[in-house]
Every structure is written in C-alpha cells, then in structure tokens.
GROMACS .gro file of C-alpha atoms in nm:
model
  223
    1MET     CA    1   8.421   1.468  -5.126
    2ARG     CA    2   8.374   1.594  -4.768
    3ASP     CA    3   8.657   1.534  -4.527
    4THR     CA    4   8.561   1.318  -4.225
    5GLN     CA    5   8.734   1.425  -3.907
    6LEU     CA    6   8.829   1.137  -3.680
    7PRO     CA    7   8.745   1.190  -3.311
    8THR     CA    8   9.039   1.282  -3.095
    9PRO     CA    9   9.121   1.086  -2.777
   10THR     CA   10   8.989   1.381  -2.573
   11SER     CA   11   8.654   1.387  -2.754
   12LEU     CA   12   8.622   1.010  -2.717
   13ARG     CA   13   8.677   1.038  -2.342
   14ARG     CA   14   8.411   1.309  -2.322
   15ARG     CA   15   8.161   1.093  -2.509
   16VAL     CA   16   8.228   0.796  -2.281
   17ALA     CA   17   8.195   1.015  -1.973
   18ALA     CA   18   7.869   1.166  -2.097
   19THR     CA   19   7.727   0.823  -2.174
   20ALA     CA   20   7.824   0.693  -1.831
   21ALA     CA   21   7.671   0.997  -1.659
   22ALA     CA   22   7.348   0.951  -1.848
   23ALA     CA   23   7.336   0.584  -1.751
   24ILE     CA   24   7.391   0.669  -1.383
   25ALA     CA   25   7.122   0.938  -1.389
   26SER     CA   26   6.879   0.697  -1.551
   27ALA     CA   27   6.957   0.424  -1.301
   28SER     CA   28   6.895   0.658  -1.008
   29LEU     CA   29   6.533   0.716  -1.111
   30VAL     CA   30   6.279   0.462  -0.999
   31ALA     CA   31   5.933   0.457  -1.150
   32VAL     CA   32   5.669   0.341  -0.906
   33THR     CA   33   5.432   0.097  -1.074
   34ALA     CA   34   5.170   0.298  -1.258
   35GLN     CA   35   4.831   0.269  -1.096
   36PRO     CA   36   4.524   0.487  -1.048
   37ALA     CA   37   4.579   0.755  -0.783
   38MET     CA   38   4.432   0.633  -0.459
   39ALA     CA   39   4.412   0.980  -0.305
   40THR     CA   40   4.258   0.802  -0.009
   41PRO     CA   41   4.434   0.648   0.290
   42PRO     CA   42   4.374   0.290   0.406
   43GLY     CA   43   4.138   0.185   0.681
   44ILE     CA   44   3.838   0.410   0.611
   45PRO     CA   45   3.538   0.248   0.785
   46SER     CA   46   3.185   0.203   0.659
   47LYS     CA   47   2.918   0.451   0.763
   48ALA     CA   48   2.779   0.202   1.015
   49THR     CA   49   3.118   0.138   1.174
   50ALA     CA   50   3.200   0.509   1.185
   51GLN     CA   51   2.863   0.574   1.351
   52SER     CA   52   2.935   0.315   1.620
   53GLN     CA   53   3.279   0.465   1.677
   54LEU     CA   54   3.140   0.818   1.697
   55ASN     CA   55   2.884   0.704   1.954
   56ALA     CA   56   3.164   0.550   2.161
   57LEU     CA   57   3.391   0.855   2.165
   58THR     CA   58   3.416   1.051   2.488
   59VAL     CA   59   3.285   1.407   2.471
   60ALA     CA   60   3.496   1.646   2.677
   61ALA     CA   61   3.593   2.011   2.691
   62GLN     CA   62   3.887   2.093   2.469
   63GLY     CA   63   4.221   2.081   2.645
   64SER     CA   64   4.488   2.349   2.645
   65THR     CA   65   4.765   2.390   2.388
   66SER     CA   66   5.002   2.480   2.671
   67GLY     CA   67   5.331   2.300   2.619
   68TYR     CA   68   5.245   2.194   2.265
   69SER     CA   69   5.517   2.173   2.000
   70ARG     CA   70   5.528   1.988   1.669
   71ASP     CA   71   5.869   1.862   1.779
   72LEU     CA   72   5.688   1.650   2.038
   73PHE     CA   73   5.539   1.454   1.744
   74PRO     CA   74   5.860   1.352   1.557
   75HIS     CA   75   5.801   1.330   1.180
   76TRP     CA   76   5.879   1.253   0.909
   77ILE     CA   77   6.061   0.934   1.005
   78THR     CA   78   6.234   0.681   0.780
   79ILE     CA   79   5.991   0.408   0.676
   80SER     CA   80   6.189   0.199   0.429
   81GLY     CA   81   6.536   0.242   0.283
   82THR     CA   82   6.576   0.613   0.210
   83CYS     CA   83   6.200   0.681   0.206
   84ASN     CA   84   6.039   0.880   0.486
   85THR     CA   85   5.671   0.905   0.573
   86ARG     CA   86   5.600   1.201   0.344
   87GLU     CA   87   5.758   1.025   0.048
   88GLN     CA   88   5.568   0.705   0.120
   89VAL     CA   89   5.237   0.893   0.114
   90LEU     CA   90   5.329   1.073  -0.209
   91LYS     CA   91   5.402   0.737  -0.374
   92ARG     CA   92   5.085   0.583  -0.234
   93ASP     CA   93   4.850   0.864  -0.333
   94GLY     CA   94   4.999   0.948  -0.673
   95THR     CA   95   4.990   0.804  -1.024
   96SER     CA   96   5.307   0.718  -1.222
   97VAL     CA   97   5.527   0.862  -0.948
   98VAL     CA   98   5.900   0.870  -1.027
   99VAL     CA   99   6.147   0.907  -0.742
  100ASP     CA  100   6.520   0.969  -0.739
  101SER     CA  101   6.785   0.776  -0.546
  102SER     CA  102   6.696   0.962  -0.225
  103CYS     CA  103   6.326   0.869  -0.269
  104ALA     CA  104   6.220   1.227  -0.348
  105ALA     CA  105   5.931   1.240  -0.598
  106ILE     CA  106   6.050   1.419  -0.912
  107SER     CA  107   5.741   1.360  -1.124
  108GLY     CA  108   5.393   1.214  -1.105
  109ARG     CA  109   5.030   1.313  -1.084
  110TRP     CA  110   4.831   1.375  -0.768
  111TYR     CA  111   4.461   1.438  -0.712
  112SER     CA  112   4.372   1.636  -0.398
  113PRO     CA  113   4.030   1.515  -0.278
  114TYR     CA  114   3.987   1.810  -0.042
  115ASP     CA  115   3.945   2.055  -0.331
  116GLY     CA  116   3.941   1.846  -0.650
  117ALA     CA  117   4.268   1.988  -0.783
  118THR     CA  118   4.526   1.783  -0.974
  119TRP     CA  119   4.900   1.852  -0.945
  120THR     CA  120   5.211   1.731  -1.124
  121ALA     CA  121   5.471   1.873  -0.883
  122ALA     CA  122   5.519   1.723  -0.537
  123SER     CA  123   5.608   2.070  -0.406
  124ASP     CA  124   5.242   2.170  -0.453
  125LEU     CA  125   5.132   1.909  -0.200
  126ASP     CA  126   5.129   1.884   0.177
  127ILE     CA  127   5.078   1.564   0.371
  128ASP     CA  128   4.784   1.645   0.592
  129HIS     CA  129   4.741   1.496   0.936
  130VAL     CA  130   4.366   1.439   0.916
  131VAL     CA  131   4.346   1.490   1.292
  132PRO     CA  132   4.600   1.773   1.333
  133LEU     CA  133   4.882   1.729   1.580
  134ALA     CA  134   4.773   2.028   1.791
  135GLU     CA  135   4.416   1.897   1.793
  136ALA     CA  136   4.542   1.560   1.910
  137TRP     CA  137   4.740   1.735   2.184
  138ARG     CA  138   4.425   1.912   2.306
  139SER     CA  139   4.229   1.585   2.288
  140GLY     CA  140   4.454   1.367   2.500
  141ALA     CA  141   4.792   1.331   2.330
  142SER     CA  142   4.951   1.575   2.576
  143SER     CA  143   4.974   1.284   2.820
  144TRP     CA  144   5.126   1.041   2.570
  145THR     CA  145   5.489   0.937   2.549
  146THR     CA  146   5.696   1.084   2.269
  147SER     CA  147   5.713   0.737   2.114
  148ARG     CA  148   5.333   0.715   2.095
  149ARG     CA  149   5.311   1.066   1.952
  150GLN     CA  150   5.568   0.969   1.688
  151SER     CA  151   5.358   0.666   1.591
  152PHE     CA  152   5.050   0.888   1.562
  153ALA     CA  153   5.228   1.147   1.348
  154ASN     CA  154   5.353   0.880   1.105
  155ASP     CA  155   5.049   0.649   1.103
  156LEU     CA  156   5.029   0.477   0.763
  157THR     CA  157   4.792   0.203   0.883
  158HIS     CA  158   4.490   0.422   0.956
  159PRO     CA  159   4.342   0.711   0.752
  160GLN     CA  160   4.549   0.977   0.926
  161LEU     CA  161   4.777   1.092   0.641
  162ILE     CA  162   4.677   1.214   0.295
  163ALA     CA  163   4.840   1.416   0.014
  164VAL     CA  164   4.644   1.735  -0.054
  165THR     CA  165   4.688   2.082  -0.203
  166ASP     CA  166   4.933   2.269   0.018
  167ASN     CA  167   4.741   2.593   0.064
  168VAL     CA  168   4.419   2.403   0.144
  169ASN     CA  169   4.604   2.216   0.417
  170GLN     CA  170   4.748   2.542   0.546
  171ALA     CA  171   4.400   2.698   0.555
  172LYS     CA  172   4.282   2.402   0.765
  173GLY     CA  173   4.560   2.449   1.019
  174ASP     CA  174   4.469   2.274   1.344
  175GLN     CA  175   4.092   2.319   1.316
  176ASP     CA  176   3.839   2.046   1.384
  177PRO     CA  177   3.530   1.982   1.165
  178SER     CA  178   3.318   2.230   1.360
  179THR     CA  179   3.518   2.514   1.201
  180TRP     CA  180   3.679   2.356   0.892
  181GLN     CA  181   3.564   2.097   0.639
  182PRO     CA  182   3.701   2.010   0.293
  183PRO     CA  183   3.598   2.273   0.033
  184LEU     CA  184   3.478   1.989  -0.192
  185SER     CA  185   3.150   1.904  -0.017
  186SER     CA  186   3.126   1.561  -0.182
  187TYR     CA  187   3.434   1.452   0.015
  188ARG     CA  188   3.298   1.550   0.356
  189CYS     CA  189   3.141   1.209   0.413
  190THR     CA  190   3.479   1.037   0.367
  191TYR     CA  191   3.656   1.304   0.572
  192SER     CA  192   3.421   1.252   0.866
  193LYS     CA  193   3.476   0.876   0.859
  194MET     CA  194   3.853   0.924   0.853
  195TRP     CA  195   3.845   1.174   1.141
  196ILE     CA  196   3.615   0.958   1.353
  197THR     CA  197   3.812   0.636   1.315
  198VAL     CA  198   4.146   0.808   1.385
  199LYS     CA  199   4.013   0.959   1.708
  200TYR     CA  200   3.854   0.628   1.804
  201THR     CA  201   4.165   0.421   1.725
  202TRP     CA  202   4.393   0.652   1.920
  203GLY     CA  203   4.157   0.704   2.215
  204LEU     CA  204   4.118   1.079   2.171
  205THR     CA  205   3.826   1.283   2.297
  206LEU     CA  206   3.607   1.527   2.105
  207GLN     CA  207   3.403   1.838   2.182
  208SER     CA  208   3.025   1.852   2.155
  209THR     CA  209   3.042   2.097   1.862
  210GLU     CA  210   3.289   1.870   1.688
  211LYS     CA  211   3.065   1.567   1.740
  212SER     CA  212   2.765   1.755   1.602
  213ALA     CA  213   2.958   1.858   1.289
  214LEU     CA  214   3.082   1.504   1.237
  215GLN     CA  215   2.731   1.365   1.270
  216THR     CA  216   2.601   1.609   1.009
  217MET     CA  217   2.881   1.510   0.771
  218LEU     CA  218   2.831   1.139   0.838
  219ASN     CA  219   2.461   1.173   0.761
  220THR     CA  220   2.555   1.258   0.401
  221CYS     CA  221   2.714   0.915   0.353
  222SER     CA  222   2.528   0.648   0.161
  223SER     CA  223   2.745   0.369   0.298
   0.00000   0.00000   0.00000
C-alpha cells in the first residue's frame, strides 16, 4: 500500500493563494464580443457623395510645416473607462480581441486592408491617421485651436483612424495620395473616399496634384 501524504498547512495556503491569483488574472481579462473584423472605419461615403465632396473642396497651395508638432494634436485621449483612442480602434477593427484590466489588447486578430496582412499581436499594428496630422497642419489645421486639433486626432466618428500594419503606416508618413497610396490596389477606392470625406468634414484644403490622384482612385470605385 502506498502512503498518502496529507498536505501541510503551508502547502494548503499556497494552493489557496495560487487559486485566488488565477481567479484574479482571469477576471482581469475581458473578451470583446467576437465578430468579423471590420478593418474599416465608420462613415465612409458612397462614390457619388465622395465625388460631390471632392468637387467642393478648395484647391490651394500646400502650407508650411513651420511650427508643426504632433504635441499640438493631443492623442491618444481617454475615450471610455481606461480605454484610450488607440485601444478603441484596436477593439473595433479586430476579431476576438481580448483586453486586460487596463484595456490593452493582449490577443486578437487584425486584418490590415492597406497591404492585406493579418496579425495576431497588437504591437504589429499602428493606428493610422488617414489624413496625417502634418498634412492637416499644412492644409489648414495650423490655424485651429488645440481643442479642435485634439478632436481631429481622435476622431472615431469619421473614417480618420484605422488599424494597419505598422511598417506600412511608417512608410506612408505624412504623404498625401499624390505620392503614397495603399500597396493593396483594390483598397485605393475606399482609401480615396475616406481621405476625401475627412478633408471635407474638417474643412481642409487640398493641392491640385492631390485632387488629381484622388480623382483617379475614385474612378476605380463601382459604388
């Protein structure tokens, strides 16, 4: 017969502590309701609407970047509870996203429509400002109040923010569509509609070369 060793008080305390720690860790993780990855911001207009908006935009020479700083466009700001703008976009654009108690995404799946890549680590994603902050500055935002620039930099109502592959976003930098377009050509229609409606909504100007590039992209749209 094999001897059965009874647990000591110390080992019992360790088991209780371990069980409690596991319960706390589990409780601190929140699974966002599983749904297909949107990978597309809200408010993207139809081709017809985007065309009307493009026609209405003011064409002007590009302004200077003198005085520009990203700090003049405060982001990311708290949106709800412990969640900031970046974390809100990661939850919105991902599938089966799990966040911890501080709202940081610790797992999930994200599709980057700029290049067609899929990622499972939030660290591989940037939140792109469709109309870059520096581009906005050169197009009229230099005269805005800091409060208005903050609203622009954290705009979740219009198609201004999107989760994409980090190095693709970094390659874009602050370029407009005359010099940079998404590597995945099939997404350029959507990208042009997003860019146009953001500039229209926020009353920003555009250059003639930028308008020409946007028109070419918009012409590829079926609707």
